[in-house]
PDB file of C-alpha atoms and ligand atoms in Angstrom:
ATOM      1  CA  UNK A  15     143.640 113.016  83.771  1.00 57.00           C
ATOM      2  CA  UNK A  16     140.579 114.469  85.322  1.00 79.00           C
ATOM      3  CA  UNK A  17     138.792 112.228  87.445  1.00 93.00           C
ATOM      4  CA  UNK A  18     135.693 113.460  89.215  1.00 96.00           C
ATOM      5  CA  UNK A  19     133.809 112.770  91.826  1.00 98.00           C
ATOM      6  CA  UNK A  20     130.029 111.216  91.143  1.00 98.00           C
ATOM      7  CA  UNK A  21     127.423 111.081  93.568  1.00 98.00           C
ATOM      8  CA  UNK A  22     124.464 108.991  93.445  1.00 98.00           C
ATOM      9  CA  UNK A  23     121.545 109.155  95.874  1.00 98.00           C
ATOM     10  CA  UNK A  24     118.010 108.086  95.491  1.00 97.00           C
ATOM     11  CA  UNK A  25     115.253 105.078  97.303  1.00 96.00           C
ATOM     12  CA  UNK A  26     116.079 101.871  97.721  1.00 93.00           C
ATOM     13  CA  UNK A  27     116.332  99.437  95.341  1.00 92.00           C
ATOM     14  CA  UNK A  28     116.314 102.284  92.316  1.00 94.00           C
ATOM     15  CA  UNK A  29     118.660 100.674  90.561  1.00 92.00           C
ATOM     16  CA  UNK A  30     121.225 102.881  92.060  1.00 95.00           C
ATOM     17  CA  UNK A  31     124.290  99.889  92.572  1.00 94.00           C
ATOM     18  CA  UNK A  32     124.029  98.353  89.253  1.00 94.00           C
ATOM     19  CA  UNK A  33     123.831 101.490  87.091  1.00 97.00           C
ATOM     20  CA  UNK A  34     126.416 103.175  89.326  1.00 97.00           C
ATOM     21  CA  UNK A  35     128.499  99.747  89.011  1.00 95.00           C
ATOM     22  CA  UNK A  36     128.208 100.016  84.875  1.00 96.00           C
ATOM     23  CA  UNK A  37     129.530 103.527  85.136  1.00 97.00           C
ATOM     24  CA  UNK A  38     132.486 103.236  87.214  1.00 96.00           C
ATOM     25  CA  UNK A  39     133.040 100.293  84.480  1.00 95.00           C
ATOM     26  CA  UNK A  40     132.968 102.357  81.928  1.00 96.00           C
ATOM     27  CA  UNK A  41     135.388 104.768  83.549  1.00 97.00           C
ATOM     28  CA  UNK A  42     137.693 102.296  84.599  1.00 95.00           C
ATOM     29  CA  UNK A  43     136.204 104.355  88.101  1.00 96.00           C
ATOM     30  CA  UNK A  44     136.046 102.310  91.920  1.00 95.00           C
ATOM     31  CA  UNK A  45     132.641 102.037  92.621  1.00 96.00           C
ATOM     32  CA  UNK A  46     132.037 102.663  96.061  1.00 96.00           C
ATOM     33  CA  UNK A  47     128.531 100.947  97.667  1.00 97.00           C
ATOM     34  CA  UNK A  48     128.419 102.801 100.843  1.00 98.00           C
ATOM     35  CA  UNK A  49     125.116 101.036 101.456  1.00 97.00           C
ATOM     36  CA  UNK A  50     127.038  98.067 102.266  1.00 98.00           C
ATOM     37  CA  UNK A  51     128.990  99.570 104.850  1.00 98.00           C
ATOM     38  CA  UNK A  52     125.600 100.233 107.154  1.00 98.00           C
ATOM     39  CA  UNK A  53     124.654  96.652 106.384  1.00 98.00           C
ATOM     40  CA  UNK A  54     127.986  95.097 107.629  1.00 98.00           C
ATOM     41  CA  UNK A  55     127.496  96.921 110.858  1.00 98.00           C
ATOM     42  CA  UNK A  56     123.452  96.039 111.147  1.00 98.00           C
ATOM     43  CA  UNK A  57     125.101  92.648 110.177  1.00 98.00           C
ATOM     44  CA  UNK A  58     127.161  92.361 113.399  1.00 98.00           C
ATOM     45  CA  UNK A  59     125.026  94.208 115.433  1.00 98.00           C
ATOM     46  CA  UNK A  60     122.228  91.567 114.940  1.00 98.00           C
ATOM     47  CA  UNK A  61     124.839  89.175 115.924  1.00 98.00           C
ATOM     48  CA  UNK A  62     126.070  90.519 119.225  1.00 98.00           C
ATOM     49  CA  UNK A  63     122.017  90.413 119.899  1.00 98.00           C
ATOM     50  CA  UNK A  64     122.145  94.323 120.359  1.00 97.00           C
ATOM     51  CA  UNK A  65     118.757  96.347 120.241  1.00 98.00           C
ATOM     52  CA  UNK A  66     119.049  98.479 116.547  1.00 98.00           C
ATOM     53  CA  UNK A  67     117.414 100.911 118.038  1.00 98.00           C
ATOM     54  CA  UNK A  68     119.993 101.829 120.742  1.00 98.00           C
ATOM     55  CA  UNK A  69     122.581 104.048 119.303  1.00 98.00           C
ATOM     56  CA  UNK A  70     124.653 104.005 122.578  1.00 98.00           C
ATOM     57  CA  UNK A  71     124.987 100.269 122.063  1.00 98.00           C
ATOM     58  CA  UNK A  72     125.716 100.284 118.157  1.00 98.00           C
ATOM     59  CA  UNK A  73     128.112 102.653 118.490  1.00 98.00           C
ATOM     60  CA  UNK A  74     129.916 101.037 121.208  1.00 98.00           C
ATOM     61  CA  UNK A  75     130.847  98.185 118.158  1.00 98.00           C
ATOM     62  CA  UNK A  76     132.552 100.751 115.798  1.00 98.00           C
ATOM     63  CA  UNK A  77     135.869 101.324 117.861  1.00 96.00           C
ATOM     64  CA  UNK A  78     136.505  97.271 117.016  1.00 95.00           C
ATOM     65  CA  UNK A  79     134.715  96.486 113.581  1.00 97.00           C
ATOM     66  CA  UNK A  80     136.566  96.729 110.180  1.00 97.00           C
ATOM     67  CA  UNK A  81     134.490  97.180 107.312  1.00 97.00           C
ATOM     68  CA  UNK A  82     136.953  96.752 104.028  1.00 96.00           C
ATOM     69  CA  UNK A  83     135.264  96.983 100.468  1.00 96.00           C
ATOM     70  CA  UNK A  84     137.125  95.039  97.945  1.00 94.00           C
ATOM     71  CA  UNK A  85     136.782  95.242  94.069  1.00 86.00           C
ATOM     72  CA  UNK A  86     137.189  91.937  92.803  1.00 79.00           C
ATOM     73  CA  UNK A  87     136.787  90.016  89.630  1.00 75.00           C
ATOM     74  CA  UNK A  88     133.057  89.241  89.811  1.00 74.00           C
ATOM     75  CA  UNK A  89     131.720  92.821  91.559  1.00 79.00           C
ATOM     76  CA  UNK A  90     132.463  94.088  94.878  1.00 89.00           C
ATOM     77  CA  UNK A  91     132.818  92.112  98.349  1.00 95.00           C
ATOM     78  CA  UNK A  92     131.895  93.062 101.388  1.00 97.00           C
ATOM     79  CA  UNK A  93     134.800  92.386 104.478  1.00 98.00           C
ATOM     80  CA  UNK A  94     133.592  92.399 108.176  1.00 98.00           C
ATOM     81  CA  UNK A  95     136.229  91.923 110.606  1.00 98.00           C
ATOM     82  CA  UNK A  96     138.382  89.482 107.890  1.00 98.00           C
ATOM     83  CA  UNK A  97     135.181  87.810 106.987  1.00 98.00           C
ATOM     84  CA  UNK A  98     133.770  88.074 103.535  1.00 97.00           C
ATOM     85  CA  UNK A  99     130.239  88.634 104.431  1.00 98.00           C
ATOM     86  CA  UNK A 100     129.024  89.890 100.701  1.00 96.00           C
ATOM     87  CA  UNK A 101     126.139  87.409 100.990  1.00 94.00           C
ATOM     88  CA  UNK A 102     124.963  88.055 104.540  1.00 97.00           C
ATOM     89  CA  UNK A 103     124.346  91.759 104.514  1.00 97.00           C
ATOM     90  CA  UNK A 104     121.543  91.029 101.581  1.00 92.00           C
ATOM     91  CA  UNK A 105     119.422  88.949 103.885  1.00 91.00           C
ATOM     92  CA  UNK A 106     115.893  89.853 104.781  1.00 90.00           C
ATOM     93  CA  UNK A 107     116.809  90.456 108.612  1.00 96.00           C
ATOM     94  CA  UNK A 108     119.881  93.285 107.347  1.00 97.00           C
ATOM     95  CA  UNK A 109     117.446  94.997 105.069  1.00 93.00           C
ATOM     96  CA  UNK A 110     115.129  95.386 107.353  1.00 93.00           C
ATOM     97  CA  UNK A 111     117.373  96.579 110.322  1.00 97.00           C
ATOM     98  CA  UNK A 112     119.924  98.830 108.428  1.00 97.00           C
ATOM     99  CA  UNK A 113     117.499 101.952 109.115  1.00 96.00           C
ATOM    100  CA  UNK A 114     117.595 101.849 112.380  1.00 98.00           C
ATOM    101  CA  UNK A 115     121.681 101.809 112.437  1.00 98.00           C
ATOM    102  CA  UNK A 116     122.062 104.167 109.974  1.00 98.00           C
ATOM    103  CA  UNK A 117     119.951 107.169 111.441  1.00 97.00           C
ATOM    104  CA  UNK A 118     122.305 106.687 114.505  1.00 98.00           C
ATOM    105  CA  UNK A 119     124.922 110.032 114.465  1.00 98.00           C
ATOM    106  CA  UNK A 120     127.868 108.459 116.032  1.00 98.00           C
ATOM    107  CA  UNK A 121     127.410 105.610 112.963  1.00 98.00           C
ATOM    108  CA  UNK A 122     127.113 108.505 110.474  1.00 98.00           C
ATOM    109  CA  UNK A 123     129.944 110.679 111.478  1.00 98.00           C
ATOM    110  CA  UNK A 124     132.127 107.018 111.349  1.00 98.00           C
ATOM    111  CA  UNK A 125     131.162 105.860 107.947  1.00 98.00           C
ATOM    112  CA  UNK A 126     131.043 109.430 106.672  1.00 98.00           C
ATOM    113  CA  UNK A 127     134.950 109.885 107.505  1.00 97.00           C
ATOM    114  CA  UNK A 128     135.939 106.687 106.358  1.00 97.00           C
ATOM    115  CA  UNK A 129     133.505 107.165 102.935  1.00 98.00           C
ATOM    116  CA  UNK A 130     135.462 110.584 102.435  1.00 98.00           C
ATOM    117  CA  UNK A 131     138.954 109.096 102.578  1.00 97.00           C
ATOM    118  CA  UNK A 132     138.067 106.461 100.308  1.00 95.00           C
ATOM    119  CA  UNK A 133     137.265 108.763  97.446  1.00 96.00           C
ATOM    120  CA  UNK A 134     139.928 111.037  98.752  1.00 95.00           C
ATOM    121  CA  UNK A 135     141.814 110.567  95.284  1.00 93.00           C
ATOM    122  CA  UNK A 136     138.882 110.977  93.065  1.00 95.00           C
ATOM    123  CA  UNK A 137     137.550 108.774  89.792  1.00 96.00           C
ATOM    124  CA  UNK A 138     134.822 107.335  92.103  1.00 97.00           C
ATOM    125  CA  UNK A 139     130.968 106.461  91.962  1.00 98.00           C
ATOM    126  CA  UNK A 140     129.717 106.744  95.188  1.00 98.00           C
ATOM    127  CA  UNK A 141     126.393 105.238  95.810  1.00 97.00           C
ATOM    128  CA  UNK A 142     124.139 106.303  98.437  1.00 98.00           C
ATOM    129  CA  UNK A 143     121.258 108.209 100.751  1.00 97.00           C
ATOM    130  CA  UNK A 144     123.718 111.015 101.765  1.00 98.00           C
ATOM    131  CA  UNK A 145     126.281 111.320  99.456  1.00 98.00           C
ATOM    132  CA  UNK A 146     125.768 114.307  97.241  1.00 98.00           C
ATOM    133  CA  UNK A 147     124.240 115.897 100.283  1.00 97.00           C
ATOM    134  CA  UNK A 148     126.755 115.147 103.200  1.00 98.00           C
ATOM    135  CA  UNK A 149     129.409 113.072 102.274  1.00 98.00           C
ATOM    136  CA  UNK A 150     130.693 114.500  99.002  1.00 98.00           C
ATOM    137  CA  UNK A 151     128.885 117.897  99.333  1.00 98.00           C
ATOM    138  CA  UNK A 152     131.459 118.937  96.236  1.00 97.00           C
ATOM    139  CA  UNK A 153     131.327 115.840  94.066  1.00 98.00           C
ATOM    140  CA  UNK A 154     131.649 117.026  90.592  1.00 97.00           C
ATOM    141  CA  UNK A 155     128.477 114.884  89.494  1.00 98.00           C
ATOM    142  CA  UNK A 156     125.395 114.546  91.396  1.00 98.00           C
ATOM    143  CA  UNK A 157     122.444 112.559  90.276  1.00 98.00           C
ATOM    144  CA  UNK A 158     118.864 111.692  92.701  1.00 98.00           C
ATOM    145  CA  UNK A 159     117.773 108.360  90.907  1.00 98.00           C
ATOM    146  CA  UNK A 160     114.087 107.530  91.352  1.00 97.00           C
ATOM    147  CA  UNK A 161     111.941 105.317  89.793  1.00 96.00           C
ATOM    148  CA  UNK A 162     108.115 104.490  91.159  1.00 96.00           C
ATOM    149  CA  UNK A 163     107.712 102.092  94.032  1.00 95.00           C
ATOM    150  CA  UNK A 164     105.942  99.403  92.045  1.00 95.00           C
ATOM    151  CA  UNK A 165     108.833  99.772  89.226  1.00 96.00           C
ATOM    152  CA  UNK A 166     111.551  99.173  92.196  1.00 96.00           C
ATOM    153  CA  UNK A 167     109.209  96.525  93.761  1.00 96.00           C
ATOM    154  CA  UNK A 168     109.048  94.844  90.504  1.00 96.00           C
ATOM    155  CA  UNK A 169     112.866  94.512  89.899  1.00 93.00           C
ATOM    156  CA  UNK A 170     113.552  93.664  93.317  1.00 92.00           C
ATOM    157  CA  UNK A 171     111.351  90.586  92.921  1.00 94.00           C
ATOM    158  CA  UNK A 172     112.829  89.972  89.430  1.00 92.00           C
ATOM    159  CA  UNK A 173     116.225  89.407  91.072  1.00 87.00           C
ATOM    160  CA  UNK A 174     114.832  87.674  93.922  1.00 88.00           C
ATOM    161  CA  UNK A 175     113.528  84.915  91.575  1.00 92.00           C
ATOM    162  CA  UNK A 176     116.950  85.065  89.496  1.00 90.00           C
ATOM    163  CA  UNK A 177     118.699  84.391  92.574  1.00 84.00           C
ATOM    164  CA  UNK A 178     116.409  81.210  93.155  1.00 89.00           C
ATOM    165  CA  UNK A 179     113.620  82.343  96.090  1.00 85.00           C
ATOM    166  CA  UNK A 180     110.430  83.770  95.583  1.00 87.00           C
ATOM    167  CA  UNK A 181     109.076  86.893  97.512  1.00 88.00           C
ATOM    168  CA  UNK A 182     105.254  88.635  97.301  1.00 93.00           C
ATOM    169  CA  UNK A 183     105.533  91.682  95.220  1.00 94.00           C
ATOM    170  CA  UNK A 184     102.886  93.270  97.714  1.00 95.00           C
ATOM    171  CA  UNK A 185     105.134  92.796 100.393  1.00 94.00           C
ATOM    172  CA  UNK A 186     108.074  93.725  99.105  1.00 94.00           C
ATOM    173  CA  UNK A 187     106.532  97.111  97.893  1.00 96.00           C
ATOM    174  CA  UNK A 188     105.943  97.310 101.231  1.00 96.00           C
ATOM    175  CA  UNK A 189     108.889  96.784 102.583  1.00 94.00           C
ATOM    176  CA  UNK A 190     110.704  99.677 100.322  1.00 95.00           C
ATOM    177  CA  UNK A 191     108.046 102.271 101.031  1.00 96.00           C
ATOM    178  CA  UNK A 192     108.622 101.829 104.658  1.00 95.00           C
ATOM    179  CA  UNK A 193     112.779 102.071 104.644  1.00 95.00           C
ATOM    180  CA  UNK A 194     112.148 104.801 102.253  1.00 95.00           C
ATOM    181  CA  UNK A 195     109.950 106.467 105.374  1.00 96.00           C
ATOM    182  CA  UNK A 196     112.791 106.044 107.669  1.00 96.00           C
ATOM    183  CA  UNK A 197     115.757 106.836 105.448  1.00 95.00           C
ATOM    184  CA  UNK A 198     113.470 110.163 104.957  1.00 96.00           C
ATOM    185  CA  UNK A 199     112.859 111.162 107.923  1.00 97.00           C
ATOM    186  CA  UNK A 200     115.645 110.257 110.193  1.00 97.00           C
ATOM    187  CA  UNK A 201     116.893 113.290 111.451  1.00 96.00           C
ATOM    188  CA  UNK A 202     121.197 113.020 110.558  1.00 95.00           C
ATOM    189  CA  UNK A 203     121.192 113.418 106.959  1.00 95.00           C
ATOM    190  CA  UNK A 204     118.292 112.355 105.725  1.00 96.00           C
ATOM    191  CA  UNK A 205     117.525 111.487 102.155  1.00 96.00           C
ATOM    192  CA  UNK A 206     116.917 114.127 100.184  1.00 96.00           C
ATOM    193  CA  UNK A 207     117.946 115.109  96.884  1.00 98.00           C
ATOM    194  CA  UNK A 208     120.888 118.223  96.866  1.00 98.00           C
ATOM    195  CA  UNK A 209     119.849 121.207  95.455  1.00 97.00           C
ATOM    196  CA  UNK A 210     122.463 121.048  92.616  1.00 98.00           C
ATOM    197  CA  UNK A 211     121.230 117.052  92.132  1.00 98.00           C
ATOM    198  CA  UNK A 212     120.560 116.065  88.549  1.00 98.00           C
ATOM    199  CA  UNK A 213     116.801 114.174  88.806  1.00 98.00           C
ATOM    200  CA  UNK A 214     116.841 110.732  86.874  1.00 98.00           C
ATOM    201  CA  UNK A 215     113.788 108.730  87.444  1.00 97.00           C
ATOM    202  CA  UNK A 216     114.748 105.550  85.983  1.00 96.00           C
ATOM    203  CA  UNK A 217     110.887 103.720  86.091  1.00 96.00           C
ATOM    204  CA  UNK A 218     110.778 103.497  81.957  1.00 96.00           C
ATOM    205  CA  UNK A 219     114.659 103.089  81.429  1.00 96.00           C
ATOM    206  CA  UNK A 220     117.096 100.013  80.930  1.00 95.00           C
ATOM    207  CA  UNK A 221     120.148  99.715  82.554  1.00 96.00           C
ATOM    208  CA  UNK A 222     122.087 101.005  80.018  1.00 97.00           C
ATOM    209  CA  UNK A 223     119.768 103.708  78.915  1.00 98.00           C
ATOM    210  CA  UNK A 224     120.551 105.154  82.401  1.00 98.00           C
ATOM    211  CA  UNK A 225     123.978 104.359  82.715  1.00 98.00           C
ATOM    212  CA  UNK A 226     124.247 106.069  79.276  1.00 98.00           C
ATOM    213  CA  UNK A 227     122.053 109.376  80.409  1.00 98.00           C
ATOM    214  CA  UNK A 228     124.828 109.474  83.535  1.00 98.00           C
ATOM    215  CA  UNK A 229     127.826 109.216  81.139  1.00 98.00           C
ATOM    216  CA  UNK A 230     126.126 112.042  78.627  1.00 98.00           C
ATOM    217  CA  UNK A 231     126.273 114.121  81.950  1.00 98.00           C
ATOM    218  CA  UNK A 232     130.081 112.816  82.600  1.00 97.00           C
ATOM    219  CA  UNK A 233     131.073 113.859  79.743  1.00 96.00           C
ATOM    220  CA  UNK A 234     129.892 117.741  80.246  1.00 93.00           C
ATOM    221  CA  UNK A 235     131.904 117.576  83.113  1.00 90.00           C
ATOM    222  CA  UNK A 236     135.409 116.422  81.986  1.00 81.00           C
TER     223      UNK A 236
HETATM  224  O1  LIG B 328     121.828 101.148  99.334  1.00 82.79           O
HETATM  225  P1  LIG B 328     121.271 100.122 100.286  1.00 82.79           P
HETATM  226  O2  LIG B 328     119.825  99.818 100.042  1.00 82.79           O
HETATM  227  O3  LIG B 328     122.099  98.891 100.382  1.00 82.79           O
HETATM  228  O4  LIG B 328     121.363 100.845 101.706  1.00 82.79           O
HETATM  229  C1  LIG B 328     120.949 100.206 102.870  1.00 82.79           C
HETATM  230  C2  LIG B 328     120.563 101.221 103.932  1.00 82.79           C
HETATM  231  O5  LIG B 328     121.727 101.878 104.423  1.00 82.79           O
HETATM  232  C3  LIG B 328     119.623 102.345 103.525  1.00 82.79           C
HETATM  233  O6  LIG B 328     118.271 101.955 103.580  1.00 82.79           O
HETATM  234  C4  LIG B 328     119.959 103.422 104.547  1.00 82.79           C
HETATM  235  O7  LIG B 328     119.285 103.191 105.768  1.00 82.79           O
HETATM  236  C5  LIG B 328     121.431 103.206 104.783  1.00 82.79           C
HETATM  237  N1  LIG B 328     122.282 104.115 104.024  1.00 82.79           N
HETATM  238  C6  LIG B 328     122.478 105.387 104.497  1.00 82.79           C
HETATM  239  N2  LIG B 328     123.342 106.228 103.877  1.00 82.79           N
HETATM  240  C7  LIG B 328     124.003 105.834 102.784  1.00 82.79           C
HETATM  241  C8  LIG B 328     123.793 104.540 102.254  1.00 82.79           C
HETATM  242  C9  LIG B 328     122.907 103.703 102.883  1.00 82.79           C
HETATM  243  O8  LIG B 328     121.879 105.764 105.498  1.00 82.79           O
HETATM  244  N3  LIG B 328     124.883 106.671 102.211  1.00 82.79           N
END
């Protein structure tokens, strides 16, 4: 059986998790949100009451954090030290301080090593800033995913009032633009798409019409 690699980069909130989710689905591939991993740590860093913007002092947590993504009936969940914390990492506060942790090097090179061994065996969706670019600079499949700020502002408030709280759409467009700025132009990895990155702007597409243009490109491959 040959099981590839597929890499998925692109701005936040492009629809990146749930189309790459629907894929791996479709594969019967493990869908790997390495997003989460950056928001566990910013997680536990807010916690210990640490300054995000010292990397000295976030990377002094990795040497005693475990950061365990488990595929479970209902989607992925998110394990921080034994403790699911799936719902935490999504809050306001997270989103807002997971830049700052994740230009840090030291936090890079540890999530980069531990992303690697994780798709070590291949058949994985990988979900990302970095991944085509620096973590999985020979994934078989590698696809930028855009859509227009207002489009990902939209959907992001969409699921904000599925989930039962409303948000401003003005701020939240906001909000995207500006970790879009820093996720940019961090200097470790920034996001950028890899030369050899197939360009899928998703702003006029469903889910499944984009999960479906990834599998077309899947199926070239294998
Ligand atoms: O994908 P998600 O929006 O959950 O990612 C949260 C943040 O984690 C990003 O804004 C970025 O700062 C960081 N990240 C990263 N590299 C990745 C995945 C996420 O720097 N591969």
């Amino acid at each position: 059986k040959n099981e590839i690699r597929i890499a998925i980069d692109g701005p936040a909130a492009a629809g990146k998790s749930t189309i790459a989710k629907l894929v791996a689905e479709k594969l019967g591939y493990t869908y790997i949100d390495t997003g989460a991993m950056y928001r566990a740590l910013t997680y536990k860093a807010i916690g210990a009451g640490i300054d995000l913007d010292k990397a000295a002092e976030v990377e002094a947590l990795l040497p005693g954090t475990e950061i365990v993504l488990k595929a479970g009936a209902d989607g992925q969940t998110v394990w921080l030290d034994g403790r699911d914390v799936s719902a935490e990492i999504r809050t306001d506060p997270v989103t807002n301080g997971v830049s700052a942790v994740s230009a840090h090097a030291g936090v890079r090179t540890y999530m980069v090593d531990a992303q690697r061994r994780m798709a070590e065996e291949g058949g994985v969706v990988m979900d990302g800033r970095d991944i085509g670019t620096a973590v999985l600079p020979d994934a078989e499949l590698k696809v930028f995913m855009t859509a227009s700020v207002e489009e990902r502002a939209r959907r992001r408030h969409a699921e904000n009032l599925r989930r039962g709280f409303d948000s401003s759409l003005e701020q939240l467009a906001g909000e995207i633009a500006l970790r879009d700025k820093k996720d940019s132009e961090r200097e470790v990895s920034p996001l950028v798409q890899a030369e050899d990155a197939v360009l899928l702007d998703t702003t006029s597409l469903s889910i499944n019409e984009a999960a479906d243009a990834i599998l077309e490109l899947v199926r070239e491959k294998v």
